[in-house]
Short mmCIF file of C-alpha atoms and ligand atoms in Angstrom, two decimals:
data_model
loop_
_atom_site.label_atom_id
_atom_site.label_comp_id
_atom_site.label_asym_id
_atom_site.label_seq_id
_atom_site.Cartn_x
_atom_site.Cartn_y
_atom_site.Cartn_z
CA UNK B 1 31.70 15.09 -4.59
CA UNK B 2 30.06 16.17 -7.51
CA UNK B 3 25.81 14.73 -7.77
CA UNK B 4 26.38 12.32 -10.70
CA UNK B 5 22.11 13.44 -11.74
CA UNK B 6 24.10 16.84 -13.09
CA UNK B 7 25.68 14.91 -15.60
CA UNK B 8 22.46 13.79 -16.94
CA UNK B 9 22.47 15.78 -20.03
CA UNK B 10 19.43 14.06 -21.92
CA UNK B 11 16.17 13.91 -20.19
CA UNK B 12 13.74 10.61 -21.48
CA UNK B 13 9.98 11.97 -22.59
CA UNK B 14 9.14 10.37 -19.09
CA UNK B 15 11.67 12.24 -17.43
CA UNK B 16 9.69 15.42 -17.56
CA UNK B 17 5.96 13.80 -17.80
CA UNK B 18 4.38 14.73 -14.60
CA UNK B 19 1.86 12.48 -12.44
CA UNK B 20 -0.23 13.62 -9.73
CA UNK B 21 -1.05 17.02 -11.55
CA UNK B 22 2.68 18.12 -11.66
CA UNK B 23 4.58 20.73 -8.92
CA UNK B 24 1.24 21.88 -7.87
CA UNK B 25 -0.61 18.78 -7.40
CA UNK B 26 2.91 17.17 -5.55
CA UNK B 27 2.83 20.32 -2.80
CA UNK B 28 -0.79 20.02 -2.21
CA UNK B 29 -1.22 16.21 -1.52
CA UNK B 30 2.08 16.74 0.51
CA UNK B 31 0.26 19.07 2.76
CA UNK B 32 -3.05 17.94 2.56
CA UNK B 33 -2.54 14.06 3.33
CA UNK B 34 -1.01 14.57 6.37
CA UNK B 35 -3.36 16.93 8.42
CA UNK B 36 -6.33 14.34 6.51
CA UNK B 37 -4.38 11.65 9.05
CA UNK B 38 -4.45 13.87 11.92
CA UNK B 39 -8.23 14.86 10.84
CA UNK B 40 -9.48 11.37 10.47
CA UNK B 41 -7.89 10.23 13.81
CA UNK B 42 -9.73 12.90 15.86
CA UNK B 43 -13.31 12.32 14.05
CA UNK B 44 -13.13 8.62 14.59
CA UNK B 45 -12.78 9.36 18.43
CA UNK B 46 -15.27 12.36 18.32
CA UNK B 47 -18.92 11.05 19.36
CA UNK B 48 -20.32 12.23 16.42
CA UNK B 49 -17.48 10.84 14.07
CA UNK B 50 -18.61 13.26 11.70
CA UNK B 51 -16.51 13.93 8.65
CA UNK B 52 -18.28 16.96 8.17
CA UNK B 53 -18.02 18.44 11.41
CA UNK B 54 -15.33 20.90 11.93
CA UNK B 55 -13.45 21.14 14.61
CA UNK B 56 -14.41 17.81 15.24
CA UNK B 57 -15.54 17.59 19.02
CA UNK B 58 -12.25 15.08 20.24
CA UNK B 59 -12.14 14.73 24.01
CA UNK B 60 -9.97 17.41 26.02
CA UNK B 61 -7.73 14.91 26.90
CA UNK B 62 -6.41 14.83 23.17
CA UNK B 63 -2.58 15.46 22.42
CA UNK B 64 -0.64 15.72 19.73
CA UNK B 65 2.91 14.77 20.87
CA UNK B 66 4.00 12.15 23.49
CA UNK B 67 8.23 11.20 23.79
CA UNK B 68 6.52 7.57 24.14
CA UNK B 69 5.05 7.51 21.01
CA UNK B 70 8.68 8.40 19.38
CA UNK B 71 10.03 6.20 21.45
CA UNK B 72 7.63 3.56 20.46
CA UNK B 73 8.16 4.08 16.98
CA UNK B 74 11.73 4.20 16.27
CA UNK B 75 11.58 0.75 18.52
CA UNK B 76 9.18 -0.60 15.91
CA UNK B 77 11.17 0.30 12.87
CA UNK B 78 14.27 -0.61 14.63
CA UNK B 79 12.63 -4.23 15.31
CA UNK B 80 11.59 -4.44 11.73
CA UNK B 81 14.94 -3.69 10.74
CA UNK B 82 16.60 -5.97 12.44
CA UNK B 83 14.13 -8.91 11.63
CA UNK B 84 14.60 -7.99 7.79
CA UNK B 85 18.39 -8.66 8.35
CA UNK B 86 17.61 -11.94 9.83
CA UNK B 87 19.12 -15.17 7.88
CA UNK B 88 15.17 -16.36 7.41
CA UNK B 89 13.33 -17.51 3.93
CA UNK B 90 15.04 -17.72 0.39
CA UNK B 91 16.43 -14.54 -1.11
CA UNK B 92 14.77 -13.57 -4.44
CA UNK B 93 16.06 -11.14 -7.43
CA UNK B 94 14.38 -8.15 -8.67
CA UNK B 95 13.92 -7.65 -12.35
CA UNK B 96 16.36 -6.61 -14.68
CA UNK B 97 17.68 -2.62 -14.20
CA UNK B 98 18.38 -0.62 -16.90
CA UNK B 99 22.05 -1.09 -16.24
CA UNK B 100 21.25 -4.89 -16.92
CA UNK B 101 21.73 -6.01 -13.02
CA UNK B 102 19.58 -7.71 -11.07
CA UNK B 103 19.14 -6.68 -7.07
CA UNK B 104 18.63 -9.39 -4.41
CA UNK B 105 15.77 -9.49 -1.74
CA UNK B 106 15.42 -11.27 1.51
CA UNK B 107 11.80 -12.67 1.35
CA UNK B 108 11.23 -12.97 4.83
CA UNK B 109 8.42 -10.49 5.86
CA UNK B 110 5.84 -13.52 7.19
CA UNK B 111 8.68 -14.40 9.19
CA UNK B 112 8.55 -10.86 10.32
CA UNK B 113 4.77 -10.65 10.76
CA UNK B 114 5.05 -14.48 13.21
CA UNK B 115 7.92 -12.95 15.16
CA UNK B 116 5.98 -9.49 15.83
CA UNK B 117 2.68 -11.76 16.95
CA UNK B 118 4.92 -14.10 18.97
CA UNK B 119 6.49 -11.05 20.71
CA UNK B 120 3.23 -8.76 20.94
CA UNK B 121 1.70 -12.10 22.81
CA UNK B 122 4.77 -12.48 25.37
CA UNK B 123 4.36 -8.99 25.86
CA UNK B 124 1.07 -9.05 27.02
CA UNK B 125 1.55 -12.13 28.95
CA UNK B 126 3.79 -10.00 30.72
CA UNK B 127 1.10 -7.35 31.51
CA UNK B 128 2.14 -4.67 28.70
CA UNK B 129 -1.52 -2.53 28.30
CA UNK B 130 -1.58 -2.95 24.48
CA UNK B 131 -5.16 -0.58 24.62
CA UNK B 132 -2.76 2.23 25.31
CA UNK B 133 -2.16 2.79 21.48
CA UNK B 134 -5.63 4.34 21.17
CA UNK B 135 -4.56 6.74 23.22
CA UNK B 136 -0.84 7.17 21.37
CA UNK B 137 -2.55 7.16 18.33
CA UNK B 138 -2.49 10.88 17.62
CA UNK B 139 1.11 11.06 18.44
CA UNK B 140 1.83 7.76 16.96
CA UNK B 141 0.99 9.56 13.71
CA UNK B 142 2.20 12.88 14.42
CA UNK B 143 5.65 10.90 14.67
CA UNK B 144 5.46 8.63 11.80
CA UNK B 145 4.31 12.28 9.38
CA UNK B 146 7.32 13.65 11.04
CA UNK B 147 9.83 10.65 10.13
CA UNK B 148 8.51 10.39 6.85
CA UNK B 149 8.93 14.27 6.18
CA UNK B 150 12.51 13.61 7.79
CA UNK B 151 13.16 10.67 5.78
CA UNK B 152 11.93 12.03 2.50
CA UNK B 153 14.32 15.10 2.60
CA UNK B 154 17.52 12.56 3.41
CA UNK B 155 16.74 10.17 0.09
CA UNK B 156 16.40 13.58 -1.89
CA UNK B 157 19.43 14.94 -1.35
CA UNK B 158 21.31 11.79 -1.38
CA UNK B 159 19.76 11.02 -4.67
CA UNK B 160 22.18 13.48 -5.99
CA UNK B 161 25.03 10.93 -5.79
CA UNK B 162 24.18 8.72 -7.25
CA UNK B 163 25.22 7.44 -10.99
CA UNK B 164 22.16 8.53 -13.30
CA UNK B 165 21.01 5.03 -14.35
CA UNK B 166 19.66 4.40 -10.65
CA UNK B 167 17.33 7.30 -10.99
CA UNK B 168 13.58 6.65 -11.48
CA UNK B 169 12.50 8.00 -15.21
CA UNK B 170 9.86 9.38 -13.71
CA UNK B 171 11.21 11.37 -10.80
CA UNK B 172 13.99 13.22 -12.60
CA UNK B 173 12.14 16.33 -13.77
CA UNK B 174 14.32 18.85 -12.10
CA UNK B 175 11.80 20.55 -10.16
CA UNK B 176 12.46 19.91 -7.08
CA UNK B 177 8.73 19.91 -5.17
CA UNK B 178 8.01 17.22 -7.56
CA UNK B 179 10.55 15.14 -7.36
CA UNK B 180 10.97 15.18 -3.84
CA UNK B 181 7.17 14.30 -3.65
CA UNK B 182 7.72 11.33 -6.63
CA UNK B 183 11.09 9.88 -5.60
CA UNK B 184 14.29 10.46 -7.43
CA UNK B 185 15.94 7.36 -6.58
CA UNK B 186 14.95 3.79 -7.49
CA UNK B 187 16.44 1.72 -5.32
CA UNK B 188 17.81 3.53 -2.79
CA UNK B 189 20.02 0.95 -0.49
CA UNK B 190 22.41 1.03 2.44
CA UNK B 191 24.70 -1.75 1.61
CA UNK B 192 22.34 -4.48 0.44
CA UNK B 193 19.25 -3.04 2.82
CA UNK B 194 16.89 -2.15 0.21
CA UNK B 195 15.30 1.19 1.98
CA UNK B 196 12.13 1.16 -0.58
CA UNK B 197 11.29 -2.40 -0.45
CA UNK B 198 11.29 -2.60 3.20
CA UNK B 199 8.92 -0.20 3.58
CA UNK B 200 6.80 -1.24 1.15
CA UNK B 201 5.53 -4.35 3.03
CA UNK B 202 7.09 -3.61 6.85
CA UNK B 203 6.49 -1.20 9.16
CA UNK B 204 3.59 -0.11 8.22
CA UNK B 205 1.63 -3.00 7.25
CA UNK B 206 2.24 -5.10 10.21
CA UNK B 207 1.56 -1.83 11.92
CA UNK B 208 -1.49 -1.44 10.70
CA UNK B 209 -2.65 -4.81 12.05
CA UNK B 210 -0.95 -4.09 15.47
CA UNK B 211 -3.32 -0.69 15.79
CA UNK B 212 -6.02 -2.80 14.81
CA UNK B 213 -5.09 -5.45 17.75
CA UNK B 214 -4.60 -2.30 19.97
CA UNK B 215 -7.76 -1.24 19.22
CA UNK B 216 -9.96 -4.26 20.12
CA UNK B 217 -7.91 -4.89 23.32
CA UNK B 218 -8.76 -1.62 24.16
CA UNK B 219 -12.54 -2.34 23.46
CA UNK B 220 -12.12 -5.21 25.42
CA UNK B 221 -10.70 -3.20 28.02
CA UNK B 222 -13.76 -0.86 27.98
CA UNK B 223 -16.58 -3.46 27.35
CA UNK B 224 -15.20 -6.47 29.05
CA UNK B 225 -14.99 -8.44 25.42
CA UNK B 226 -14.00 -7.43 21.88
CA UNK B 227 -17.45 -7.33 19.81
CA UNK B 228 -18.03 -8.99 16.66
CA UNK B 229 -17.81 -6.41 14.50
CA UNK B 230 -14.40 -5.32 16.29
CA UNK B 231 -13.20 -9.28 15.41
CA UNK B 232 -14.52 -9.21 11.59
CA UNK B 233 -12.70 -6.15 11.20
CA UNK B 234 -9.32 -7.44 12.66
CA UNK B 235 -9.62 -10.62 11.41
CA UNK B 236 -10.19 -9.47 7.92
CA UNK B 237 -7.38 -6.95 7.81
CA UNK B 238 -5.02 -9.85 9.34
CA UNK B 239 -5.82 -12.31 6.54
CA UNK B 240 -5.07 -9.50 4.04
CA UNK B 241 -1.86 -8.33 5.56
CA UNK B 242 -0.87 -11.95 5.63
CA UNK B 243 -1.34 -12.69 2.02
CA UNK B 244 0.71 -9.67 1.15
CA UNK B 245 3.40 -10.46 3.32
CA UNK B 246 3.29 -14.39 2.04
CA UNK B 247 3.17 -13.61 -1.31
CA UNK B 248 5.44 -10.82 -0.35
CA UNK B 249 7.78 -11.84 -3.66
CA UNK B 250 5.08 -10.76 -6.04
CA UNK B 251 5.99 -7.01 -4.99
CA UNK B 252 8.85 -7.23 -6.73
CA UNK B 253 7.12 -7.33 -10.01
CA UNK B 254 5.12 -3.82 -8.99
CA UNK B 255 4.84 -0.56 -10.27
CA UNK B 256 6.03 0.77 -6.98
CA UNK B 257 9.31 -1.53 -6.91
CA UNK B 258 9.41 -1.18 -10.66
CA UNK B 259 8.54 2.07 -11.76
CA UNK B 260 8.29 4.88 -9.20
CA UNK B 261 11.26 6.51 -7.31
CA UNK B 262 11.28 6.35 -3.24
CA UNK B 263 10.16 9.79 -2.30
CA UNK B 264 7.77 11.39 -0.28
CA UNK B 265 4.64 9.90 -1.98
CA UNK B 266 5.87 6.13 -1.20
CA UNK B 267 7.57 7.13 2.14
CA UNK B 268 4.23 8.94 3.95
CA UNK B 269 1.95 6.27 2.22
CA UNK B 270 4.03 3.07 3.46
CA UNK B 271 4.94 4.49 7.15
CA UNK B 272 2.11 7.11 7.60
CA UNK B 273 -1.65 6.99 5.37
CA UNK B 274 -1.31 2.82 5.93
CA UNK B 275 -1.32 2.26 9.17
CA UNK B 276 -3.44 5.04 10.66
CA UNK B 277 -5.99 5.49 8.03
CA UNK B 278 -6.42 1.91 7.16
CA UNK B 279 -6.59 0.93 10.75
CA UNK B 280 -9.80 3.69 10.86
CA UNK B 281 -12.20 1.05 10.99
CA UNK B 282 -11.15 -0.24 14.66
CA UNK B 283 -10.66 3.12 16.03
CA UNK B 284 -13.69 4.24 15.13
CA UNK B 285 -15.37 0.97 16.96
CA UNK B 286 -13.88 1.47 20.03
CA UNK B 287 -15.73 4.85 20.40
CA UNK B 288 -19.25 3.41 18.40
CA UNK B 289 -19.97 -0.19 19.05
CA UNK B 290 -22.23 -1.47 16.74
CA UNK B 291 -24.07 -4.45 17.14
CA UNK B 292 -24.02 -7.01 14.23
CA UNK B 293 -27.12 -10.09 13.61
CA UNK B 294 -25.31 -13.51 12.72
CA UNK B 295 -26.82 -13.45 9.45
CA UNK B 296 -25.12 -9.76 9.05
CA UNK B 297 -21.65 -11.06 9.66
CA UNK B 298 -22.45 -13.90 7.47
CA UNK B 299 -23.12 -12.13 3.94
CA UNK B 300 -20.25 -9.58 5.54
CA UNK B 301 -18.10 -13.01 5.91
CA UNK B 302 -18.96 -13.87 2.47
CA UNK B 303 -18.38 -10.75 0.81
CA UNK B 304 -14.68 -10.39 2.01
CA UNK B 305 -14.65 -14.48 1.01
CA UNK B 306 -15.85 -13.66 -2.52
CA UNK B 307 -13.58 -10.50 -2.65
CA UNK B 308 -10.72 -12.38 -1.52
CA UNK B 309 -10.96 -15.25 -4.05
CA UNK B 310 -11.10 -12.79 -6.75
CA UNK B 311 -7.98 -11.15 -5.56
CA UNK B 312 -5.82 -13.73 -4.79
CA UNK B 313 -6.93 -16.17 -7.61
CA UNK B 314 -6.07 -13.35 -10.17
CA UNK B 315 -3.08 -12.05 -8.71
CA UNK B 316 -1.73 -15.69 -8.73
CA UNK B 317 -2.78 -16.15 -12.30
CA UNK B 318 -0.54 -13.49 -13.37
CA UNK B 319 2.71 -13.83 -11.33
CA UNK B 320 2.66 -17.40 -12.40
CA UNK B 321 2.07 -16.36 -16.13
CA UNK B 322 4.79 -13.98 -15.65
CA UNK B 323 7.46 -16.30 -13.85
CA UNK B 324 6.53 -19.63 -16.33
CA UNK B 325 3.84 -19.14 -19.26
CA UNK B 326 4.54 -23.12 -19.68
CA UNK B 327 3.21 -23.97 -16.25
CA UNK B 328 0.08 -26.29 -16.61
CA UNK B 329 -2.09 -23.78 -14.50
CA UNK B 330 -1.63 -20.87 -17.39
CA UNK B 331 -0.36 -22.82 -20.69
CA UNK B 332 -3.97 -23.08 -21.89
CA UNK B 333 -4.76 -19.67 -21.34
CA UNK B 334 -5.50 -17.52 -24.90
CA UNK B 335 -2.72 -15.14 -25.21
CA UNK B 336 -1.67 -12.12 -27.40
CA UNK B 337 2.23 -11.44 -28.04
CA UNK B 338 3.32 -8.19 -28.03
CA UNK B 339 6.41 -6.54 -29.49
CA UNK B 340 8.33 -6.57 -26.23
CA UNK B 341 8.72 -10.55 -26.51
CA UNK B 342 6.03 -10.94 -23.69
CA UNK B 343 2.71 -11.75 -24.17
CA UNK B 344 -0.59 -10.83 -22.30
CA UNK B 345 -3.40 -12.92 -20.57
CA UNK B 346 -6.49 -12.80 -23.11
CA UNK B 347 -8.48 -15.24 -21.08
CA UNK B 348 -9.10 -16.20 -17.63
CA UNK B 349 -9.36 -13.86 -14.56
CA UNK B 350 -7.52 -11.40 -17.07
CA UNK B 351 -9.90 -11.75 -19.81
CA UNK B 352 -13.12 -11.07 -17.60
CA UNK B 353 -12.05 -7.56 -16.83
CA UNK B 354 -8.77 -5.70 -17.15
CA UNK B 355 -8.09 -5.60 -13.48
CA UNK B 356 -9.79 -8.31 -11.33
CA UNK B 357 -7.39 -8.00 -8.70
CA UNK B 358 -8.74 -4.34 -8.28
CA UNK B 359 -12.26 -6.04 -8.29
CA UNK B 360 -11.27 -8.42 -5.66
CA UNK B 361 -9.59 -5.27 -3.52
CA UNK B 362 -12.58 -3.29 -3.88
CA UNK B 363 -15.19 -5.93 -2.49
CA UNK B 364 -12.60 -6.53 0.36
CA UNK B 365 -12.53 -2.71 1.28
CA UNK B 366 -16.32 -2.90 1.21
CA UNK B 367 -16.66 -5.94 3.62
CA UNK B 368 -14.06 -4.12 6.19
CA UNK B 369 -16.43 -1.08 6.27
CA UNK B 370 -19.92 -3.24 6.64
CA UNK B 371 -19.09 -4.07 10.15
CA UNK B 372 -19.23 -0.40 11.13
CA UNK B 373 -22.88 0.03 10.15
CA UNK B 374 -25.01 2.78 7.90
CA UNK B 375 -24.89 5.29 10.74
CA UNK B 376 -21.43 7.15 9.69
CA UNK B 377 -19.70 7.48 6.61
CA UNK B 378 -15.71 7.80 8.35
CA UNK B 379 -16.01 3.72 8.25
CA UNK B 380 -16.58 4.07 4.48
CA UNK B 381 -13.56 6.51 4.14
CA UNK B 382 -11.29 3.44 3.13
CA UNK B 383 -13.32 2.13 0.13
CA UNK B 384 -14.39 5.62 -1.11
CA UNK B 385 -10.22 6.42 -1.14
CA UNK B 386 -9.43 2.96 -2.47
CA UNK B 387 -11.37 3.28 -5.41
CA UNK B 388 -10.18 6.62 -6.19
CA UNK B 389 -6.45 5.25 -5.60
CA UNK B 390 -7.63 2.28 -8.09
CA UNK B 391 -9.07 4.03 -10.61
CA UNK B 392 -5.99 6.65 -10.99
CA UNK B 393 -3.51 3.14 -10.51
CA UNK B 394 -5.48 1.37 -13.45
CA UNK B 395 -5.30 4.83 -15.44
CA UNK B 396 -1.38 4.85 -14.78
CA UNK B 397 -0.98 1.54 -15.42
CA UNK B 398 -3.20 2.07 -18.24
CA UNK B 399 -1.00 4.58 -19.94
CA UNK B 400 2.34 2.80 -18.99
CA UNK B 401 1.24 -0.59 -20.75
CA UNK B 402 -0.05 1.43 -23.98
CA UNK B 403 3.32 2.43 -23.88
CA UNK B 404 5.20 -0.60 -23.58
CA UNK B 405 2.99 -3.01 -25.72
CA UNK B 406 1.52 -0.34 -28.15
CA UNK B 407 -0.94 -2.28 -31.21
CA UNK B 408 -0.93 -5.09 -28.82
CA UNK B 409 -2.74 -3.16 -25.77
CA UNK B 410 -5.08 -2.02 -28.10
CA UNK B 411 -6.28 -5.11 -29.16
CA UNK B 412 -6.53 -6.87 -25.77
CA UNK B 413 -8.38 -3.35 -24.72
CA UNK B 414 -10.62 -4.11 -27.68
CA UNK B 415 -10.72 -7.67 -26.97
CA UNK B 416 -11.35 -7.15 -22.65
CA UNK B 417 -13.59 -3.63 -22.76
CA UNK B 418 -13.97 -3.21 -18.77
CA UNK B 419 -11.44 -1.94 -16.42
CA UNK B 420 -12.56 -3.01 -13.10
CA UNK B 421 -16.56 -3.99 -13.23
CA UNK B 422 -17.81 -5.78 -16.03
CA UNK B 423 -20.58 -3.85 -17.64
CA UNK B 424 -20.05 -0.92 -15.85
CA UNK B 425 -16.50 0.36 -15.59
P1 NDP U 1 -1.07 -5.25 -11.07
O1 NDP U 1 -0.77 -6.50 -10.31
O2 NDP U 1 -2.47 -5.01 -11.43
O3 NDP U 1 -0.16 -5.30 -12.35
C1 NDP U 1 -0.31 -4.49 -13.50
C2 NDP U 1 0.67 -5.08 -14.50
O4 NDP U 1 0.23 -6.39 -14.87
C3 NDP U 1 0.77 -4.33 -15.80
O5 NDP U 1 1.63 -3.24 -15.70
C4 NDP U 1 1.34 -5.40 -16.69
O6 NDP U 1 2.74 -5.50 -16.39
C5 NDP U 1 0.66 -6.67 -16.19
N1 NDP U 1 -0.54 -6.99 -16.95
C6 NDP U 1 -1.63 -6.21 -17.18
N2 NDP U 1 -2.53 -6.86 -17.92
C7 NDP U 1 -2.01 -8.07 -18.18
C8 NDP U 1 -2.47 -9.18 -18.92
N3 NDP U 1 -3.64 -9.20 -19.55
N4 NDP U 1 -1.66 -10.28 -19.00
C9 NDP U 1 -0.47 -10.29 -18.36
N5 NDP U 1 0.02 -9.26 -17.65
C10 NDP U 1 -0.75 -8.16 -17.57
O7 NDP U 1 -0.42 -4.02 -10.31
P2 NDP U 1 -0.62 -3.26 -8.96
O8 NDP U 1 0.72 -3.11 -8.37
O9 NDP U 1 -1.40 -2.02 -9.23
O10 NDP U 1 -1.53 -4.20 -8.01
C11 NDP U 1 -1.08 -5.35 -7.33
C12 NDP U 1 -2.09 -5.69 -6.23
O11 NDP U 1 -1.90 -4.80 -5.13
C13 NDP U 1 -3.53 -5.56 -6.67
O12 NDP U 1 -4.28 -6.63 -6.19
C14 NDP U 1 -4.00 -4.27 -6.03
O13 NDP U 1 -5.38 -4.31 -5.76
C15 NDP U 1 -3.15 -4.24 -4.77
N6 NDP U 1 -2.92 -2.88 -4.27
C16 NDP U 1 -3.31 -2.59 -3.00
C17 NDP U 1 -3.11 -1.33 -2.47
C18 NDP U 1 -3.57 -1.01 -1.09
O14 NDP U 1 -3.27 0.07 -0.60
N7 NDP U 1 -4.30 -1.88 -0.41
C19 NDP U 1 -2.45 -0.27 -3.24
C20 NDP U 1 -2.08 -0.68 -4.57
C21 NDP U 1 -2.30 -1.94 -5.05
P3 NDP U 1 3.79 -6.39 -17.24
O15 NDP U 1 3.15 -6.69 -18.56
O16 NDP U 1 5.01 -5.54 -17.33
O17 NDP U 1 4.01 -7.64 -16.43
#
């Protein structure tokens, strides 16, 4: 059969624009990510958890590779599979393709997340050692770099049959280090199982929160209780994984489901960087308890509360502006039309800075490293990434919009200076 992406004779401006600092920039994060996994996993277990400290000092006992930990994890993506098949919660559409179509979506990942925490707790009724994934998790994530690697190279090369309209713009640059790094394919499906979106919210996530849990029962294992700190930390990351997966529809409308092709960068991100350098925080508690005043884990309570609000209450704002500008919550809202038919948010959460969702993330990422004290700065890893991650996101996004709505971005740019932080950025 002949790769349909041959017969693409005319390349789009955006087919050849390059992200991520083109070829170059695509081979380096590809190496460079993963060993940072593998890195950050040994220094939170080192007892100096130094990120500065190389090789850091992990305990002998360390290993790389484990036939549970593959076992474990094509178990997990197996489950998640199978629960995304499940007949649960409404089915939504995607928006319109270039081809004019419309995909369909189950929207059933809370479902997923209450089955997994229904089954995790019979598990453990039953005796199952959940601690044990502090010690797997070096070969968890040797396993989950592997299957993305793995997994990456099979959507390339398939890429190349299908019809050109279901390639990303953006991934089509014929070089192949980049575009295996930035995804060729849009929607990459196997039948109607969407391969990108359940990634996106699946495996990973809810992964992340079960390394979390694995870490405090492993605390609890070594201590006799979980410590407070250890709680804030899980309980924080579970109320954020939660809202994603509630409001799991609202992905749909996202650059990743939107915009970017399903390669490496998405693949290693969603089953790899999430869960084991989000879930950082724990690991690195189980190894340095720190103890926390009440009034500490108040303000640090508050902070994530405040953070929170801002997030969800702006994230809302806009999906409902963007499903029904008429609705009562948004019709009063100032607006600017644009060219493209659809107007932007001049007022409300959207007209206090251009991205108070970002805001809200950022003071959330913040409250999840608190917890872990002054003493080290591996618990601070998350934020310092996040905000690097945000400001490049707000730049893309940036340059994507000025695209699409032109004289109209400009004004509202004019009209809303600050990207992020009012009076500062
Ligand atoms: P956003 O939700 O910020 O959406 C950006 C889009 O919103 C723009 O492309 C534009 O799309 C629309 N928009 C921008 N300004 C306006 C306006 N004034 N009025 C109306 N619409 C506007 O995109 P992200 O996907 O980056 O973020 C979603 C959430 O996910 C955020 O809260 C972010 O913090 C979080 N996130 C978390 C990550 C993590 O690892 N924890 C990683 C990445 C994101 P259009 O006009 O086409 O609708």
């Amino acid at each position: 059969m002949r790769p349909h992406s041959q017969t693409v004779k005319q390349k789009s401006s955006s087919d050849t624009e390059r992200e991520f600092g083109g070829a170059l920039g695509a081979v380096s994060i590809t190496m460079f990510l993963p060993l940072t996994v593998l890195y950050l996993i040994c220094v939170s277990r080192s007892p100096e958890a130094s990120v500065f400290h190389w090789p850091p000092a992990a305990p002998v006992t360390e290993q790389l590779w484990d036939p549970l930990a593959l076992l474990l994890l094509l178990a997990w993506i197996a489950l998640h599979a199978l629960l995304y098949l499940l007949p649960l919660g409404k089915v939504s559409e995607g928006l319109v393709l270039r081809d004019g179509t419309r995909l369909k979506y189950p929207i059933n990942g809370f479902h997923a997340l209450c089955i997994t925490g229904v089954l995790l707790l019979l598990f453990m009724g039953l005796g199952a050692p959940l601690g044990c994934v502090f010690e797997l998790l070096l070969p968890l994530a040797v396993c989950a770099i592997a299957a993305s690697f793995l997994f990456s190279v099979c959507l390339y090369i398939r890429s190349f049959w299908v019809p050109a309209h279901a390639l990303a713009l953006g991934g089509n640059t014929g070089n192949p280090l980049y575009d295996f790094f930035i995804g060729r394919e849009l929607n990459p499906r196997i039948g109607s199982f969407d391969l990108k979106y359940f990634c996106e919210l699946r495996p990973g996530l809810i992964g992340w929160v079960v390394i979390n849990l694995g870490m405090l029962m492993k605390e609890a294992e070594l201590r006799g209780s979980p410590s407070l700190a250890m709680v804030l930390v899980n309980s924080f990351q579970l109320l954020y994984v939660s809202d994603a997966l509630w409001n799991e529809e609202a992905v749909l409308t996202t650059m990743d489901i939107v915009h970017d092709g399903f390669g490496f960068m998405l693949v290693f991100g969603d089953l790899a960087w999430v869960p084991f350098t989000y879930s950082l925080q724990a690991a690195f508690l189980v190894v340095h308890p720190q103890s926390l005043s009440s009034l500490g884990a108040a303000a640090i309570i508050a902070l994530n509360g405040l953070g929170y609000y801002i997030f969800r209450k702006s994230n809302s704002q806009k999906n409902q502006f963007r499903r029904d500008p008429s609705h009562p919550s948004v019709a009063r809202l100032e607006t600017i039309a644009t060219a493209t038919g659809k107007r932007l948010l001049m007022s409300g959460w959207w007209g206090f800075v251009r991205h108070p969702n970002y805001l809200g993330d950022l003071l959330m990422a913040l409250a999840w490293s608190l917890p872990c004290g002054f003493s080290h700065l591996l618990p601070y890893f998350y934020v310092i990434y996040f905000t690097v991650l945000l400001i490049h996101r707000e730049d893309r996004d940036e340059r994507q919009c000025r695209a699409k709505y032109g004289l109209a971005w400009d004004t509202y740019c004019r009209r809303v200076p600050y990207r992020i932080i009012p009076y500062i950025y």
